[in-house]
PDB file of C-alpha atoms in Angstrom:
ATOM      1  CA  UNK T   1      15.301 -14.487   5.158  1.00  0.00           C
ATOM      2  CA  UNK T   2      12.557 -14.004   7.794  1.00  0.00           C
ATOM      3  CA  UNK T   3      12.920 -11.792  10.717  1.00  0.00           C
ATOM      4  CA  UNK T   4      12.374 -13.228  13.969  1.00  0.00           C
ATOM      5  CA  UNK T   5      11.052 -12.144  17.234  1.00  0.00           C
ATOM      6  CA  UNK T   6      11.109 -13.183  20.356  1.00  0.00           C
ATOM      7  CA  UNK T   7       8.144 -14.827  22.650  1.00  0.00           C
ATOM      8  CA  UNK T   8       4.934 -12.888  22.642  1.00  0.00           C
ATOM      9  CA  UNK T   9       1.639 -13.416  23.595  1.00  0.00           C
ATOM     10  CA  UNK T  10      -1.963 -11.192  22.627  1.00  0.00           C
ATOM     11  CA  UNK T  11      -3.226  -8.566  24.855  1.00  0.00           C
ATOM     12  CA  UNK T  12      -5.936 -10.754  26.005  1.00  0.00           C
ATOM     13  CA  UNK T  13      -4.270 -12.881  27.356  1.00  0.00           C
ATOM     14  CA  UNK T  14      -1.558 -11.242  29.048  1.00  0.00           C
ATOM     15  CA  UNK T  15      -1.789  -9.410  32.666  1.00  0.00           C
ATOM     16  CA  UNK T  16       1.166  -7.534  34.307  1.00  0.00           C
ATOM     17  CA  UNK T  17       1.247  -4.922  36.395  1.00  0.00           C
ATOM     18  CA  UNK T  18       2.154  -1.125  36.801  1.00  0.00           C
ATOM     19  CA  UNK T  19       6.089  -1.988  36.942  1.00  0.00           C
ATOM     20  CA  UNK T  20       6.224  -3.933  33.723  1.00  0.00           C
ATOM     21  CA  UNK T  21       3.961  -1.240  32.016  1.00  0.00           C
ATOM     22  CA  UNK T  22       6.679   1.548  33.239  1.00  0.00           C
ATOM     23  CA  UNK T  23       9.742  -0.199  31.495  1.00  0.00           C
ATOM     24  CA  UNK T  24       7.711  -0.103  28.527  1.00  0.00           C
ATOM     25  CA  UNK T  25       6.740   3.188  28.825  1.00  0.00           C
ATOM     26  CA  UNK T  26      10.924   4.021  29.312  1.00  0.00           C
ATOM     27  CA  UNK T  27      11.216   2.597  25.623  1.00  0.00           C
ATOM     28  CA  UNK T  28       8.171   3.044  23.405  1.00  0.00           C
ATOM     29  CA  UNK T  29       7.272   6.495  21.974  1.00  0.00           C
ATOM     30  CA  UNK T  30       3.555   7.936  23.221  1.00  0.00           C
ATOM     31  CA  UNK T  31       1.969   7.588  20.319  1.00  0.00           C
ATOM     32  CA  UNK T  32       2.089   3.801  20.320  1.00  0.00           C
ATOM     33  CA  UNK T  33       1.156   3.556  24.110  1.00  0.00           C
ATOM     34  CA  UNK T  34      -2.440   2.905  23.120  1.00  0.00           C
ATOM     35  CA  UNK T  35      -2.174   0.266  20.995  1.00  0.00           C
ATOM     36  CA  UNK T  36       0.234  -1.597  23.690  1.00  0.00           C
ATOM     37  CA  UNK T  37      -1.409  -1.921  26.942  1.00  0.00           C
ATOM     38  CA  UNK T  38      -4.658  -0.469  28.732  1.00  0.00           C
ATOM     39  CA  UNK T  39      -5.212  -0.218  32.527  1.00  0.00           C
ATOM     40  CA  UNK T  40      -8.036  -2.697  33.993  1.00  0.00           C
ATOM     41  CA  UNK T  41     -10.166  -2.027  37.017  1.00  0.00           C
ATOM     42  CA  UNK T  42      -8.221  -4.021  38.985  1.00  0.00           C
ATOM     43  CA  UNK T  43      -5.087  -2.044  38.325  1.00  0.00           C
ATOM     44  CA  UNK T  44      -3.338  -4.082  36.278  1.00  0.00           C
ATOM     45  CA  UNK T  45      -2.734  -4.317  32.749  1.00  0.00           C
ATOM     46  CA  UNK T  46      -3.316  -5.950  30.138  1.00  0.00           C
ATOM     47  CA  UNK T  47      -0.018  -5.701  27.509  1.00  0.00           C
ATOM     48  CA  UNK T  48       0.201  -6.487  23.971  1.00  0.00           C
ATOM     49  CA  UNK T  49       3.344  -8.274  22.914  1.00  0.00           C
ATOM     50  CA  UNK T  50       2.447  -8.903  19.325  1.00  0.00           C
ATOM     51  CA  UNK T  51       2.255  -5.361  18.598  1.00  0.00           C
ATOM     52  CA  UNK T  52       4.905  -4.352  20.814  1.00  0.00           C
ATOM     53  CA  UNK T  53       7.374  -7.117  17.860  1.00  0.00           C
ATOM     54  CA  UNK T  54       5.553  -5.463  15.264  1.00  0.00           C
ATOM     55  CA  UNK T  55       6.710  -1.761  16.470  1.00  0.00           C
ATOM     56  CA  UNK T  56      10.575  -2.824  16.864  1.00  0.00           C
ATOM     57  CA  UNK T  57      10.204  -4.115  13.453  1.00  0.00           C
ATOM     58  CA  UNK T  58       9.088  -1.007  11.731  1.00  0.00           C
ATOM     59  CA  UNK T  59      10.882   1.097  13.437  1.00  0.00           C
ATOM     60  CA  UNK T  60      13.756  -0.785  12.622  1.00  0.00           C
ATOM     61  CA  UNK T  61      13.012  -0.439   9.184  1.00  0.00           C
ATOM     62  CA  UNK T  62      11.929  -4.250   8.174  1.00  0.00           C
ATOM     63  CA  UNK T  63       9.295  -4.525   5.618  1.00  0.00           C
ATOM     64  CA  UNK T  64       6.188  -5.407   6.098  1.00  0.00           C
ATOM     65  CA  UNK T  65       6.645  -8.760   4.072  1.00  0.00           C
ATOM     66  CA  UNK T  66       9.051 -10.065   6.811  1.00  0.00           C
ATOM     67  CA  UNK T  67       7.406  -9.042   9.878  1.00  0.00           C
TER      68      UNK T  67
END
């Protein structure tokens, strides 16, 4: 069967701020920090949720065909 995930939303469409972006710092490696959020001018964020579901899944180990 199908994986699921959770609610999620694209990066451009979803602004948080500095405290959101630090729990998600606290659980996603570096490397993917790029891909889920940049800093605006205003000082917030804008966060990636779609790719932060896709991550979980392949680091979980779920093939591509049921992400």
């Amino acid at each position: 069967p199908p994986s699921r995930s959770g609610p999620s939303i694209c990066q451009d469409c979803y602004e948080v701020s500095e405290d959101v972006i630090e729990e998600f710092e606290k659980v996603f490696d570096k490397k993917y920090r790029n891909k889920l959020f940049y800093r605006k001018e205003n000082g917030k964020y804008q966060l990636n949720l779609w790719m932060a579901n896709k991550i979980i899944f392949l680091e979980a180990g779920i093939p591509g065909r049921y992400r």
